[in-house]
Coordinates of C-alpha atoms in Angstrom, one line a residue:
M1 CA 0.1 -0.2 0.0
L2 CA 2.7 2.4 0.9
E3 CA 4.7 1.6 -2.1
R4 CA 1.8 2.0 -4.4
L5 CA 1.0 5.5 -2.8
V6 CA 4.7 6.5 -3.8
A7 CA 4.5 5.1 -7.2
L8 CA 1.3 7.2 -7.9
S9 CA 3.0 10.3 -6.5
L10 CA 6.0 9.9 -8.9
Q11 CA 3.6 9.2 -11.6
F12 CA 1.5 12.3 -11.1
R13 CA 4.2 14.7 -10.1
L14 CA 2.7 17.8 -11.1
L15 CA -0.6 17.1 -9.3
V16 CA 1.4 16.3 -6.1
V17 CA 3.1 19.7 -6.4
L18 CA -0.4 21.4 -7.1
A19 CA -1.8 19.6 -4.2
F20 CA 0.9 20.8 -1.7
V21 CA 0.6 24.4 -2.9
G22 CA -3.1 24.0 -2.1
V23 CA -2.1 22.8 1.3
A24 CA 0.3 25.7 1.8
A25 CA -2.5 27.9 0.8
L26 CA -4.7 26.5 3.4
G27 CA -1.8 26.7 6.1
V28 CA -1.6 30.4 5.5
R29 CA -5.2 30.9 5.7
A30 CA -5.3 29.0 8.9
W31 CA -2.3 30.8 10.3
Q32 CA -4.5 34.2 9.7
N33 CA -7.5 32.6 11.4
V34 CA -6.0 30.8 14.2
P35 CA -6.6 32.7 17.4
L36 CA -3.5 34.4 18.9
D37 CA -2.8 35.0 22.7
A38 CA 0.4 35.2 24.6
F39 CA -0.3 32.2 26.9
P40 CA -2.8 29.2 27.0
D41 CA -6.1 29.8 28.9
V42 CA -5.9 27.3 31.7
T43 CA -9.3 28.4 33.4
P44 CA -11.9 25.7 33.6
T45 CA -15.3 25.8 32.7
Q46 CA -16.9 27.9 35.2
V47 CA -19.9 30.3 35.9
T48 CA -19.7 33.1 38.6
V49 CA -22.9 34.5 40.4
Y50 CA -22.5 37.8 41.9
T51 CA -25.2 39.2 44.6
E52 CA -24.9 42.9 45.8
A53 CA -26.5 43.4 49.5
P54 CA -25.4 46.8 50.4
G55 CA -24.8 47.6 54.1
V56 CA -25.3 43.9 54.9
A57 CA -22.8 42.1 57.2
G58 CA -20.8 39.1 55.7
E59 CA -22.2 36.7 58.3
D60 CA -25.8 37.6 57.2
V61 CA -25.0 37.6 53.6
E62 CA -23.8 33.9 54.3
R63 CA -27.0 33.0 55.9
I64 CA -29.6 35.0 53.9
V65 CA -28.2 35.1 50.5
T66 CA -25.4 32.7 49.9
F67 CA -26.7 29.6 51.3
P68 CA -30.1 29.9 49.4
I69 CA -28.2 30.3 46.2
E70 CA -25.9 27.3 46.7
S71 CA -28.9 25.2 47.8
A72 CA -30.5 26.0 44.6
L73 CA -27.6 25.3 42.5
A74 CA -27.1 21.8 44.1
G75 CA -27.4 18.9 41.8
L76 CA -26.5 20.5 38.5
P77 CA -25.2 18.3 35.8
D78 CA -21.4 17.9 35.2
V79 CA -20.4 20.0 38.1
Q80 CA -17.1 19.6 39.9
Q81 CA -17.0 22.3 42.6
V82 CA -19.1 25.0 44.0
R83 CA -17.2 27.6 46.1
S84 CA -18.5 30.7 47.6
V85 CA -17.2 33.9 49.4
S86 CA -19.4 36.0 51.7
L87 CA -18.2 39.6 52.3
F88 CA -19.6 42.8 53.7
G89 CA -22.3 43.6 51.1
L90 CA -21.4 40.9 48.7
S91 CA -21.9 37.3 47.7
Y92 CA -19.7 35.6 45.2
I93 CA -20.2 32.1 44.1
T94 CA -18.2 30.0 41.7
V95 CA -19.6 26.8 39.9
T96 CA -16.9 24.8 38.3
F97 CA -17.9 22.3 35.6
R98 CA -16.0 19.2 34.1
D99 CA -13.6 19.9 31.2
R100 CA -15.2 20.1 27.8
T101 CA -18.5 21.3 29.2
S102 CA -20.0 23.8 27.0
V103 CA -19.7 27.3 28.9
W104 CA -22.9 28.2 27.0
F105 CA -24.7 25.0 28.5
A106 CA -23.2 25.6 32.1
R107 CA -24.4 29.3 32.0
Q108 CA -28.2 28.1 31.0
V109 CA -28.3 25.6 33.9
V110 CA -27.2 28.1 36.3
A111 CA -29.4 30.8 35.1
E112 CA -32.4 28.4 35.2
R113 CA -31.6 27.4 39.0
L114 CA -31.1 31.3 39.7
Q115 CA -34.8 31.8 39.1
E116 CA -35.7 29.6 42.1
A117 CA -32.8 31.3 44.2
R118 CA -34.3 34.6 43.8
E119 CA -37.7 33.5 45.2
R120 CA -35.8 32.4 48.4
I121 CA -34.0 35.6 49.1
P122 CA -36.0 38.2 50.9
D123 CA -36.7 41.7 49.6
G124 CA -33.9 44.3 50.1
Y125 CA -31.0 41.7 50.0
G126 CA -30.1 41.9 46.5
K127 CA -30.7 39.7 43.2
P128 CA -28.3 37.2 42.0
V129 CA -26.9 37.7 38.6
L130 CA -24.4 35.9 36.3
G131 CA -21.0 37.3 36.0
P132 CA -19.3 38.2 32.8
N133 CA -18.8 35.2 30.4
S134 CA -14.9 35.7 30.5
S135 CA -11.9 33.8 32.0
G136 CA -8.8 34.7 33.9
L137 CA -7.2 35.9 30.9
G138 CA -10.4 38.0 29.6
Q139 CA -8.9 41.4 30.7
V140 CA -7.4 42.3 27.2
Y141 CA -7.3 46.2 27.4
W142 CA -7.3 48.6 30.0
Y143 CA -7.3 52.4 29.8
A144 CA -7.6 55.5 31.8
L145 CA -10.0 58.5 31.9
R146 CA -8.1 61.5 32.9
S147 CA -9.2 65.1 33.3
S148 CA -7.2 68.3 33.2
D149 CA -10.3 70.6 33.7
P150 CA -10.8 71.3 37.5
A151 CA -14.6 71.4 36.8
I152 CA -14.8 67.9 35.7
D153 CA -14.1 65.8 39.0
T154 CA -13.8 62.1 39.5
T155 CA -17.7 61.7 39.8
A156 CA -18.3 63.2 36.4
L157 CA -15.4 61.1 35.1
R158 CA -17.1 57.8 36.5
T159 CA -20.5 59.1 35.3
L160 CA -19.1 59.7 31.8
H161 CA -17.5 56.2 31.6
D162 CA -20.4 54.3 32.9
W163 CA -23.0 56.0 30.4
T164 CA -21.1 56.9 27.4
V165 CA -17.7 55.0 26.9
R166 CA -18.8 51.9 28.6
L167 CA -22.0 51.5 26.4
L168 CA -20.1 52.1 23.2
L169 CA -17.3 49.8 24.1
R170 CA -19.7 46.8 24.9
T171 CA -20.9 46.9 21.3
A172 CA -17.1 46.0 19.9
P173 CA -17.2 42.2 18.6
G174 CA -15.9 39.8 21.1
V175 CA -16.3 42.0 24.3
D176 CA -18.5 40.6 26.8
D177 CA -18.4 43.3 29.3
V178 CA -16.4 46.6 30.5
L179 CA -16.0 47.1 34.1
S180 CA -15.4 50.5 35.8
W181 CA -12.8 51.0 38.5
G182 CA -12.1 54.2 40.6
G183 CA -13.8 57.4 40.6
H184 CA -17.1 58.3 42.5
E185 CA -20.4 56.9 41.6
K186 CA -22.9 59.7 41.5
Q187 CA -25.9 59.3 43.8
F188 CA -28.7 61.5 44.8
Q189 CA -28.8 61.3 48.5
V190 CA -31.5 62.3 50.9
E191 CA -30.2 62.9 54.5
I192 CA -33.3 62.7 57.0
D193 CA -33.3 64.8 59.9
P194 CA -35.0 62.8 62.8
A195 CA -36.0 65.8 64.6
R196 CA -37.9 67.3 61.6
L197 CA -39.4 63.6 61.1
V198 CA -40.9 63.9 64.7
R199 CA -42.0 67.4 64.3
Y200 CA -44.4 66.6 61.1
G201 CA -45.5 63.2 63.0
L202 CA -43.8 61.2 60.2
A203 CA -41.7 57.8 60.3
L204 CA -39.0 56.5 58.3
G205 CA -41.4 53.9 56.8
D206 CA -43.6 56.8 55.6
V207 CA -40.7 58.5 53.3
L208 CA -38.8 55.4 51.9
P209 CA -41.9 54.1 49.7
V210 CA -42.7 57.6 48.6
L211 CA -39.2 58.0 47.5
A212 CA -39.1 54.6 45.8
G213 CA -42.5 55.4 43.9
A214 CA -41.4 59.1 42.9
N215 CA -38.9 58.0 40.4
R216 CA -40.9 56.4 37.8
Q217 CA -43.2 56.8 34.7
V218 CA -46.6 55.5 34.4
G219 CA -49.0 55.1 31.4
G220 CA -52.7 56.4 31.7
Q221 CA -54.3 55.0 28.4
S222 CA -55.4 57.7 25.9
L223 CA -57.8 60.6 25.6
V224 CA -59.7 61.1 22.4
L225 CA -60.5 64.7 21.6
G226 CA -62.5 64.9 18.4
S227 CA -60.4 63.4 15.6
E228 CA -57.4 63.3 17.8
Q229 CA -56.0 60.9 20.2
Y230 CA -53.4 61.8 23.1
A231 CA -51.6 59.5 25.1
V232 CA -51.8 60.1 28.8
R233 CA -48.6 59.7 30.8
G234 CA -47.5 60.1 34.4
I235 CA -43.9 61.5 34.4
A236 CA -42.1 61.5 37.6
L237 CA -38.6 60.5 36.6
V238 CA -36.1 62.3 38.8
R239 CA -33.6 64.4 36.8
H240 CA -32.2 66.8 39.4
V241 CA -32.0 67.2 43.1
D242 CA -34.9 69.6 43.1
D243 CA -37.2 67.1 41.5
L244 CA -36.4 64.8 44.5
A245 CA -36.6 67.4 47.0
S246 CA -40.1 68.8 46.0
T247 CA -41.5 65.4 46.0
V248 CA -44.8 65.4 48.3
L249 CA -44.8 63.0 51.3
T250 CA -48.2 64.0 52.8
E251 CA -50.1 67.1 53.8
R252 CA -51.2 68.7 57.0
N253 CA -54.3 70.9 57.1
G254 CA -54.1 71.2 53.1
V255 CA -50.4 72.0 53.3
P256 CA -48.1 69.8 51.4
I257 CA -44.9 68.4 53.2
A258 CA -42.2 67.8 50.6
V259 CA -39.0 65.9 51.2
R260 CA -37.0 69.1 51.4
D261 CA -39.0 69.7 54.7
I262 CA -37.7 66.8 56.6
A263 CA -34.5 66.3 54.9
T264 CA -31.5 67.7 53.0
V265 CA -31.2 66.4 49.4
R266 CA -27.8 66.6 47.6
E267 CA -25.6 65.0 45.0
G268 CA -23.2 63.0 46.6
S269 CA -21.3 59.6 45.7
G270 CA -21.4 56.1 47.0
V271 CA -19.3 54.3 49.5
R272 CA -15.9 53.7 48.2
F273 CA -13.6 50.8 48.7
G274 CA -10.7 52.0 46.7
A275 CA -9.3 54.3 44.2
V276 CA -7.1 54.3 40.8
T277 CA -4.3 56.7 40.5
Q278 CA -1.8 57.4 37.7
D279 CA 1.0 59.6 37.7
G280 CA 0.0 60.9 41.1
S281 CA -3.5 61.9 40.1
E282 CA -6.8 60.0 40.3
V283 CA -8.4 58.4 37.3
V284 CA -11.1 56.4 36.1
L285 CA -10.0 52.7 35.0
G286 CA -11.9 50.8 32.4
L287 CA -11.3 47.1 31.7
A288 CA -12.5 45.6 28.5
L289 CA -13.3 41.5 28.9
A290 CA -13.0 39.2 26.1
R291 CA -15.7 36.7 25.7
I292 CA -14.3 33.0 26.2
G293 CA -13.0 31.5 22.9
E294 CA -12.6 34.8 21.2
D295 CA -9.4 35.9 19.5
A296 CA -7.8 38.4 21.9
E297 CA -5.9 40.3 19.4
R298 CA -9.1 40.9 17.1
V299 CA -10.8 41.9 20.3
V300 CA -8.6 44.3 21.2
E301 CA -8.5 45.8 17.7
A302 CA -12.2 46.2 17.7
V303 CA -11.8 47.9 21.0
K304 CA -9.5 50.2 19.4
A305 CA -11.7 51.0 16.5
R306 CA -14.7 52.0 19.0
L307 CA -12.2 54.1 20.9
D308 CA -11.6 56.3 18.0
T309 CA -15.6 57.2 18.2
V310 CA -15.5 57.4 21.8
R311 CA -12.7 60.0 21.6
K312 CA -14.5 62.3 19.4
L313 CA -17.6 62.3 22.1
L314 CA -15.5 63.1 25.1
P315 CA -15.6 66.6 26.5
A316 CA -12.8 69.2 26.3
G317 CA -10.0 68.5 29.0
V318 CA -10.7 64.9 29.1
T319 CA -8.3 62.2 27.5
L320 CA -8.6 58.5 27.2
D321 CA -5.1 56.6 27.3
A322 CA -4.2 52.8 26.9
V323 CA -2.7 51.3 30.2
Y324 CA -2.5 47.7 29.0
D325 CA -2.7 46.2 25.7
R326 CA -2.8 42.5 25.3
T327 CA -1.6 42.8 21.8
E328 CA 1.8 44.1 22.9
L329 CA 2.4 41.0 24.9
I330 CA 1.0 38.8 22.2
A331 CA 3.5 40.3 19.7
K332 CA 6.4 39.8 22.0
A333 CA 5.4 36.2 22.7
I334 CA 4.8 35.2 19.2
A335 CA 8.3 37.1 18.2
M336 CA 9.9 34.9 20.7
A337 CA 8.4 31.9 19.3
D338 CA 9.1 32.8 15.8
R339 CA 12.9 33.8 16.5
A340 CA 13.5 30.4 18.5
M341 CA 11.8 28.7 15.1
L342 CA 14.0 30.7 12.6
E343 CA 17.1 30.0 14.8
G344 CA 16.3 26.4 14.8
V345 CA 15.4 26.2 11.0
A346 CA 18.9 27.8 10.4
L347 CA 20.8 25.6 12.4
V348 CA 19.1 22.5 10.9
I349 CA 19.7 23.8 7.3
A350 CA 23.3 24.3 8.1
V351 CA 23.6 20.8 9.6
L352 CA 22.0 19.5 6.7
F353 CA 24.3 21.0 4.0
L354 CA 27.5 20.2 6.3
F355 CA 26.8 16.4 6.7
M356 CA 24.7 15.5 3.6
G357 CA 27.2 17.3 1.2
E358 CA 24.3 17.4 -1.2
V359 CA 22.7 20.8 -2.1
R360 CA 19.5 19.6 -3.9
G361 CA 19.0 17.0 -1.4
A362 CA 19.3 19.4 1.7
L363 CA 17.0 21.5 -0.2
V364 CA 14.3 18.8 -0.4
V365 CA 14.7 18.1 3.1
V366 CA 14.3 21.9 4.0
V367 CA 11.0 22.1 2.3
A368 CA 9.6 19.5 4.7
I369 CA 9.9 22.1 7.5
P370 CA 7.6 25.0 6.4
L371 CA 5.2 22.5 4.8
A372 CA 5.0 20.7 8.0
R373 CA 4.2 23.5 9.9
L374 CA 1.5 24.8 7.6
I375 CA -0.2 21.4 7.9
A376 CA 0.0 21.8 11.5
F377 CA -1.7 25.3 11.3
V378 CA -4.4 23.6 9.4
C379 CA -5.1 21.0 12.1
M380 CA -4.8 23.6 14.8
E381 CA -7.6 25.4 13.1
R382 CA -9.5 22.4 12.8
F383 CA -9.3 21.3 16.4
G384 CA -9.8 24.8 18.0
L385 CA -6.2 25.4 19.3
S386 CA -4.8 29.0 19.8
A387 CA -1.3 30.0 18.7
N388 CA 0.5 31.1 22.0
L389 CA 4.0 30.7 23.4
L390 CA 3.6 27.0 24.6
S391 CA 1.6 25.8 21.5
L392 CA 4.1 27.2 19.1
G393 CA 6.9 25.8 21.4
G394 CA 5.7 22.4 20.2
L395 CA 6.5 23.5 16.7
V396 CA 9.9 24.7 17.7
I397 CA 10.7 21.4 19.7
G398 CA 9.6 19.2 16.9
L399 CA 12.0 20.8 14.2
G400 CA 14.6 18.1 14.6
M401 CA 11.8 15.4 14.6
T402 CA 10.3 16.9 11.4
V403 CA 13.3 16.2 9.3
D404 CA 14.2 12.8 10.4
G405 CA 12.0 11.0 7.8
P406 CA 13.0 13.3 5.0
I407 CA 16.6 12.7 5.7
V408 CA 16.4 8.9 5.7
V409 CA 14.6 9.2 2.4
V410 CA 16.6 11.6 0.6
E411 CA 19.9 10.3 1.8
N412 CA 19.0 6.8 0.6
A413 CA 18.0 8.3 -2.9
V414 CA 21.2 10.3 -3.1
R415 CA 23.2 7.0 -2.4
L416 CA 21.4 5.1 -5.1
F417 CA 22.1 7.9 -7.6
A418 CA 25.7 7.6 -6.8
Q419 CA 25.8 3.9 -7.9
P420 CA 26.8 3.1 -11.4
G421 CA 23.8 2.7 -14.1
A422 CA 21.8 5.6 -12.5
T423 CA 21.0 7.9 -15.4
R424 CA 18.7 10.8 -16.0
E425 CA 16.2 8.5 -17.6
T426 CA 16.1 6.1 -14.7
R427 CA 16.0 8.7 -12.2
V428 CA 12.1 8.2 -11.3
A429 CA 12.9 4.4 -11.0
V430 CA 15.8 5.1 -8.7
V431 CA 13.7 7.4 -6.6
L432 CA 10.9 4.8 -6.6
A433 CA 13.3 2.1 -5.4
A434 CA 15.1 4.5 -2.9
V435 CA 11.7 5.4 -1.2
S436 CA 10.3 1.8 -1.4
E437 CA 13.5 0.7 0.8
V438 CA 13.0 2.9 3.5
I439 CA 9.2 4.0 3.7
R440 CA 8.1 1.3 6.2
P441 CA 10.9 1.9 8.6
V442 CA 10.2 5.9 8.2
V443 CA 6.5 5.4 8.8
F444 CA 7.0 3.3 11.9
G445 CA 9.5 5.7 13.2
V446 CA 7.2 8.5 12.9
L447 CA 4.4 6.6 14.6
V448 CA 6.8 5.7 17.5
I449 CA 7.3 9.6 18.0
A450 CA 3.9 10.3 18.0
L451 CA 3.0 7.6 20.5
V452 CA 5.5 9.2 22.9
F453 CA 3.1 12.1 23.3
V454 CA -0.1 10.0 23.9
P455 CA 0.4 10.1 27.9
L456 CA 0.5 14.2 27.4
L457 CA -2.7 14.0 25.5
A458 CA -4.5 12.1 28.2
L459 CA -3.7 14.6 30.7
E460 CA -6.9 16.6 32.2
G461 CA -7.4 19.7 34.2
L462 CA -4.8 22.3 34.6
E463 CA -2.1 20.0 33.1
G464 CA -4.0 19.0 30.1
K465 CA -4.7 22.7 29.2
L466 CA -1.1 23.4 29.6
F467 CA 0.6 20.6 27.8
R468 CA -2.1 19.1 25.4
P469 CA -1.7 21.8 22.8
L470 CA 2.1 21.2 22.8
A471 CA 1.8 17.6 22.4
L472 CA -0.8 18.0 19.7
N473 CA 1.3 20.2 17.7
M474 CA 4.3 18.1 17.9
V475 CA 2.2 15.3 16.5
F476 CA 0.6 17.7 13.8
A477 CA 4.3 18.7 12.6
V478 CA 5.7 15.2 12.6
G479 CA 2.5 13.9 10.8
G480 CA 2.8 16.8 8.2
S481 CA 6.4 16.0 7.7
L482 CA 5.6 12.4 7.0

């Protein structure tokens, strides 16, 4: 069978050349499509659940919020571990699934159980929500908003980021979410005076429902006047401090009592647990998170394209500068792998010319190196592997193994050409005889090399995510050389 394959290849040499030109084209296209990253993503398939419970102690968060959610999540399919952290005002739960579980399936089953969990949590203790569909390596781009105008403080910067910059960047392809760090979160604060409450005979329970109901808009059907129809609306959306201060709580002897009569209403900021500074001044930091499985480089380019639009909308005195760009790290990692590969290729070529003593034979062997790598890229695209420092390292390590088979075949052909009776007319027959003599040992040798990496392919968990791409690339490259 192997000898027949070699004979057909020699008989239809032009078709073989065209076929490998096509394979090379597919390899170049695959190299352009394979996701690029600096390091392999070793994060397991996991789903995070956040619940904000402002002002609630960690002990109460554990009992009232975390425990009901964990109970609702019990019994999910393919779950390996459920971990939780209960802090002051925050419940954080991580559900880890078995490897190769679809992240979309995992998020779906968790979201279904959260409906049950929400019914178990009392009002006022927050509602559980799913965290971003991102991994530990999802932070692909950081940027800082800075103001040189004293009139634009950190509160205005945070508001600008939350309601303008963040919303635009979330529409970039591949971006799952954009987080805000630093600054002051704008609030309308009502500071109630207990003495004035007593003076008007009111209690705190009389004020809070009115404040909650004042900031909304309701519909009142429609009113028909002649041939015209008008929509009836009740508009009570709070836009300014005065809107909230003038909200009527009750009346005494026909005199309305407004919020300003029992409280001081002002613009303020929420309780902060940290800040972000750059070059000695406070800034607002934005973090763009890439969705799981996306090409980090393409996500960053999409974010940069959106930033060109964002910068045109920024007010005078506000600048947006990059703090961390994953593409810079990717470029350094890929350049390191490329340099190691080029140095290895140069060393292999030098050794071939030195020991074979045959220029044409050495060139034939050298051709196997790029072709084997292009075939490996095609396989990487097919199996969903990313090009990173470790996976490309498999191609670098396999340089010597890639040329083992071609060296044996070509050296045997050169030896037969040197024997008496070998002429230009019998060249094809000589090559067929040379390849037929060594084809079986070469194939078995390649198979033995591939079998060496089978234990690495069987690794699971963190070890598998680290070393399985490297082993697969070694097998792809050696198989491509065959």
